[in-house]
Amino acid sequence: QHGQRSSLSPPKMSPSPPQSPPNTSISPIINAGAWSPTRQISLQQPSQKKNSQSRNKILRRVRSVFRSFPIITPTCRIPVSSKLHDGHVHGGTRITGTLFGYRKARINLAFQENPRCLPMLLLELAIPTGKLLQDMGLGLVRIALECEKRPSEKTKLIDEPIWTMYCNGRKSGYGIKREPTDEDLSVMQMLHAVSMGAGVLPSESLELPDGELTYMRAFFERVVGSRDSETYYMVNPDGNSGPELSMFFVRV
């Protein structure tokens, strides 16, 4: 009889905890680790690289007629942009720009076609992050990056490796173009859902000798004046107040 009860009433097994499905969504920025080596990068290649060759032939002829941005002299007398009522610069293309870096370290500037694309240009500027963001809070900041023009040069302007930098008319060291590191891509990935804003990014390290990792993201209007001059204007959401930055790239 005992054996019959055993056959009818098998021993109770504790149910295994239900397995949760894998998390495929991006965690909020405030909960994400800044330099996670296992972070999956889902950023896409910018579409400009796919169709830029055929499109540039047509645009180059049009832009040759409207070369409204003269060569900048070392005194950095930069022309003031003429904006339309809707916040767009005449002849400009809207892209995404991100300033980021540790407060006491050099600031990085990344330009993307949109927040979900890989950077098409990444610069390291010889200005501490905290200093530049502080200056932007006080008023308009104009940065001119100059490099030497060579007669037989076929390099695209934004592919120049090193620049002499002027900030508000004063020489301020150099700007260096570099390829994105894993840390840079991790920041871009964390901010892929952010179109504009500013704040502090978390870090897995408890010791931050260079201060907190801060960022500022905004829309920029890119205006190509000629083969040797390009300008990037930060677009303010309200059109008037708030930080503003203008970047000028020229070969002289």
mmCIF file of N, CA, C and O in Angstrom, residues 29-68:
data_model
loop_
_atom_site.group_PDB
_atom_site.id
_atom_site.type_symbol
_atom_site.label_atom_id
_atom_site.label_comp_id
_atom_site.label_asym_id
_atom_site.label_seq_id
_atom_site.Cartn_x
_atom_site.Cartn_y
_atom_site.Cartn_z
ATOM 1 N N ILE A 29 20.332 55.785 -19.472
ATOM 2 C CA ILE A 29 21.704 56.280 -19.344
ATOM 3 C C ILE A 29 22.153 56.291 -17.896
ATOM 4 O O ILE A 29 23.289 55.975 -17.576
ATOM 5 N N ILE A 30 21.256 56.614 -16.979
ATOM 6 C CA ILE A 30 21.661 56.744 -15.591
ATOM 7 C C ILE A 30 22.019 55.401 -14.985
ATOM 8 O O ILE A 30 22.667 55.335 -13.949
ATOM 9 N N ASN A 31 21.621 54.284 -15.610
ATOM 10 C CA ASN A 31 21.920 52.970 -15.078
ATOM 11 C C ASN A 31 22.999 52.244 -15.884
ATOM 12 O O ASN A 31 23.318 51.113 -15.599
ATOM 13 N N ALA A 32 23.521 52.876 -16.909
ATOM 14 C CA ALA A 32 24.474 52.203 -17.786
ATOM 15 C C ALA A 32 25.888 52.525 -17.363
ATOM 16 O O ALA A 32 26.183 53.620 -16.920
ATOM 17 N N GLY A 33 26.777 51.537 -17.499
ATOM 18 C CA GLY A 33 28.179 51.767 -17.213
ATOM 19 C C GLY A 33 28.835 52.476 -18.371
ATOM 20 O O GLY A 33 28.575 52.185 -19.533
ATOM 21 N N ALA A 34 29.716 53.425 -18.075
ATOM 22 C CA ALA A 34 30.278 54.244 -19.143
ATOM 23 C C ALA A 34 31.244 53.458 -20.020
ATOM 24 O O ALA A 34 31.162 53.497 -21.221
ATOM 25 N N TRP A 35 32.185 52.732 -19.397
ATOM 26 C CA TRP A 35 33.206 52.070 -20.198
ATOM 27 C C TRP A 35 33.042 50.554 -20.105
ATOM 28 O O TRP A 35 33.885 49.846 -19.617
ATOM 29 N N SER A 36 31.922 50.036 -20.519
ATOM 30 C CA SER A 36 31.692 48.601 -20.468
ATOM 31 C C SER A 36 32.268 47.953 -21.722
ATOM 32 O O SER A 36 31.814 48.237 -22.828
ATOM 33 N N PRO A 37 33.283 47.087 -21.591
ATOM 34 C CA PRO A 37 33.887 46.482 -22.787
ATOM 35 C C PRO A 37 32.952 45.534 -23.509
ATOM 36 O O PRO A 37 33.183 45.189 -24.664
ATOM 37 N N THR A 38 31.888 45.068 -22.832
ATOM 38 C CA THR A 38 30.966 44.128 -23.465
ATOM 39 C C THR A 38 29.752 44.819 -24.068
ATOM 40 O O THR A 38 28.853 44.156 -24.547
ATOM 41 N N ARG A 39 29.710 46.146 -24.040
ATOM 42 C CA ARG A 39 28.561 46.851 -24.584
ATOM 43 C C ARG A 39 28.476 46.622 -26.081
ATOM 44 O O ARG A 39 29.445 46.761 -26.811
ATOM 45 N N GLN A 40 27.302 46.273 -26.542
ATOM 46 C CA GLN A 40 27.097 46.024 -27.960
ATOM 47 C C GLN A 40 26.881 47.347 -28.682
ATOM 48 O O GLN A 40 26.038 48.146 -28.294
ATOM 49 N N ILE A 41 27.660 47.577 -29.730
ATOM 50 C CA ILE A 41 27.572 48.804 -30.511
ATOM 51 C C ILE A 41 26.657 48.552 -31.700
ATOM 52 O O ILE A 41 26.937 47.700 -32.547
ATOM 53 N N SER A 42 25.553 49.276 -31.736
ATOM 54 C CA SER A 42 24.579 49.122 -32.821
ATOM 55 C C SER A 42 24.558 50.329 -33.747
ATOM 56 O O SER A 42 23.648 50.459 -34.562
ATOM 57 N N LEU A 43 25.536 51.219 -33.632
ATOM 58 C CA LEU A 43 25.580 52.404 -34.484
ATOM 59 C C LEU A 43 25.823 52.003 -35.929
ATOM 60 O O LEU A 43 26.552 51.056 -36.223
ATOM 61 N N GLN A 44 25.213 52.747 -36.853
ATOM 62 C CA GLN A 44 25.276 52.416 -38.266
ATOM 63 C C GLN A 44 26.257 53.322 -38.991
ATOM 64 O O GLN A 44 26.599 54.404 -38.520
ATOM 65 N N GLN A 45 26.697 52.847 -40.140
ATOM 66 C CA GLN A 45 27.551 53.676 -40.977
ATOM 67 C C GLN A 45 26.751 54.848 -41.520
ATOM 68 O O GLN A 45 25.589 54.678 -41.907
ATOM 69 N N PRO A 46 27.312 56.060 -41.543
ATOM 70 C CA PRO A 46 26.571 57.190 -42.119
ATOM 71 C C PRO A 46 26.313 56.973 -43.594
ATOM 72 O O PRO A 46 27.152 56.449 -44.327
ATOM 73 N N SER A 47 25.132 57.382 -44.026
ATOM 74 C CA SER A 47 24.745 57.166 -45.422
ATOM 75 C C SER A 47 25.542 58.045 -46.363
ATOM 76 O O SER A 47 25.587 57.792 -47.559
ATOM 77 N N GLN A 48 26.175 59.086 -45.836
ATOM 78 C CA GLN A 48 26.942 59.975 -46.698
ATOM 79 C C GLN A 48 28.058 59.227 -47.402
ATOM 80 O O GLN A 48 28.423 59.544 -48.523
ATOM 81 N N LYS A 49 28.608 58.198 -46.753
ATOM 82 C CA LYS A 49 29.702 57.467 -47.371
ATOM 83 C C LYS A 49 29.223 56.626 -48.546
ATOM 84 O O LYS A 49 30.004 56.233 -49.398
ATOM 85 N N LYS A 50 27.925 56.327 -48.602
ATOM 86 C CA LYS A 50 27.402 55.485 -49.656
ATOM 87 C C LYS A 50 27.127 56.263 -50.932
ATOM 88 O O LYS A 50 27.349 55.770 -52.026
ATOM 89 N N ASN A 51 26.605 57.492 -50.780
ATOM 90 C CA ASN A 51 26.201 58.222 -51.982
ATOM 91 C C ASN A 51 26.888 59.569 -52.107
ATOM 92 O O ASN A 51 26.463 60.414 -52.861
ATOM 93 N N SER A 52 27.978 59.754 -51.348
ATOM 94 C CA SER A 52 28.597 61.075 -51.347
ATOM 95 C C SER A 52 29.312 61.383 -52.653
ATOM 96 O O SER A 52 29.389 62.536 -53.071
ATOM 97 N N GLN A 53 29.866 60.370 -53.328
ATOM 98 C CA GLN A 53 30.655 60.635 -54.523
ATOM 99 C C GLN A 53 29.807 61.227 -55.632
ATOM 100 O O GLN A 53 30.174 62.235 -56.244
ATOM 101 N N SER A 54 28.663 60.628 -55.922
ATOM 102 C CA SER A 54 27.821 61.142 -57.001
ATOM 103 C C SER A 54 27.175 62.463 -56.617
ATOM 104 O O SER A 54 27.007 63.352 -57.450
ATOM 105 N N ARG A 55 26.809 62.601 -55.338
ATOM 106 C CA ARG A 55 26.138 63.822 -54.917
ATOM 107 C C ARG A 55 27.100 64.997 -54.848
ATOM 108 O O ARG A 55 26.748 66.136 -55.164
ATOM 109 N N ASN A 56 28.346 64.743 -54.467
ATOM 110 C CA ASN A 56 29.301 65.835 -54.323
ATOM 111 C C ASN A 56 29.634 66.491 -55.652
ATOM 112 O O ASN A 56 29.976 67.679 -55.696
ATOM 113 N N LYS A 57 29.546 65.746 -56.762
ATOM 114 C CA LYS A 57 29.846 66.349 -58.054
ATOM 115 C C LYS A 57 28.867 67.465 -58.377
ATOM 116 O O LYS A 57 29.236 68.506 -58.915
ATOM 117 N N ILE A 58 27.595 67.243 -58.046
ATOM 118 C CA ILE A 58 26.587 68.264 -58.313
ATOM 119 C C ILE A 58 26.702 69.410 -57.313
ATOM 120 O O ILE A 58 26.682 70.592 -57.679
ATOM 121 N N LEU A 59 26.853 69.057 -56.026
ATOM 122 C CA LEU A 59 26.918 70.103 -55.009
ATOM 123 C C LEU A 59 28.154 70.969 -55.154
ATOM 124 O O LEU A 59 28.129 72.157 -54.835
ATOM 125 N N ARG A 60 29.249 70.386 -55.633
ATOM 126 C CA ARG A 60 30.474 71.163 -55.762
ATOM 127 C C ARG A 60 30.295 72.297 -56.770
ATOM 128 O O ARG A 60 30.829 73.391 -56.597
ATOM 129 N N ARG A 61 29.536 72.031 -57.839
ATOM 130 C CA ARG A 61 29.308 73.083 -58.840
ATOM 131 C C ARG A 61 28.426 74.187 -58.280
ATOM 132 O O ARG A 61 28.647 75.367 -58.538
ATOM 133 N N VAL A 62 27.416 73.789 -57.495
ATOM 134 C CA VAL A 62 26.535 74.793 -56.903
ATOM 135 C C VAL A 62 27.273 75.613 -55.863
ATOM 136 O O VAL A 62 27.161 76.837 -55.806
ATOM 137 N N ARG A 63 28.053 74.941 -55.019
ATOM 138 C CA ARG A 63 28.741 75.653 -53.945
ATOM 139 C C ARG A 63 29.832 76.563 -54.459
ATOM 140 O O ARG A 63 30.190 77.544 -53.814
ATOM 141 N N SER A 64 30.385 76.241 -55.651
ATOM 142 C CA SER A 64 31.417 77.102 -56.211
ATOM 143 C C SER A 64 30.876 78.480 -56.544
ATOM 144 O O SER A 64 31.617 79.459 -56.598
ATOM 145 N N VAL A 65 29.563 78.566 -56.786
ATOM 146 C CA VAL A 65 28.939 79.855 -57.084
ATOM 147 C C VAL A 65 28.661 80.630 -55.803
ATOM 148 O O VAL A 65 28.746 81.854 -55.759
ATOM 149 N N PHE A 66 28.342 79.913 -54.729
ATOM 150 C CA PHE A 66 27.960 80.554 -53.470
ATOM 151 C C PHE A 66 29.033 80.362 -52.407
ATOM 152 O O PHE A 66 28.795 79.789 -51.351
ATOM 153 N N ARG A 67 30.212 80.772 -52.701
ATOM 154 C CA ARG A 67 31.295 80.692 -51.720
ATOM 155 C C ARG A 67 31.235 81.929 -50.826
ATOM 156 O O ARG A 67 31.927 82.920 -51.047
ATOM 157 N N SER A 68 30.400 81.825 -49.819
ATOM 158 C CA SER A 68 30.135 82.992 -48.962
ATOM 159 C C SER A 68 31.041 83.070 -47.762
ATOM 160 O O SER A 68 30.945 84.009 -46.971
#
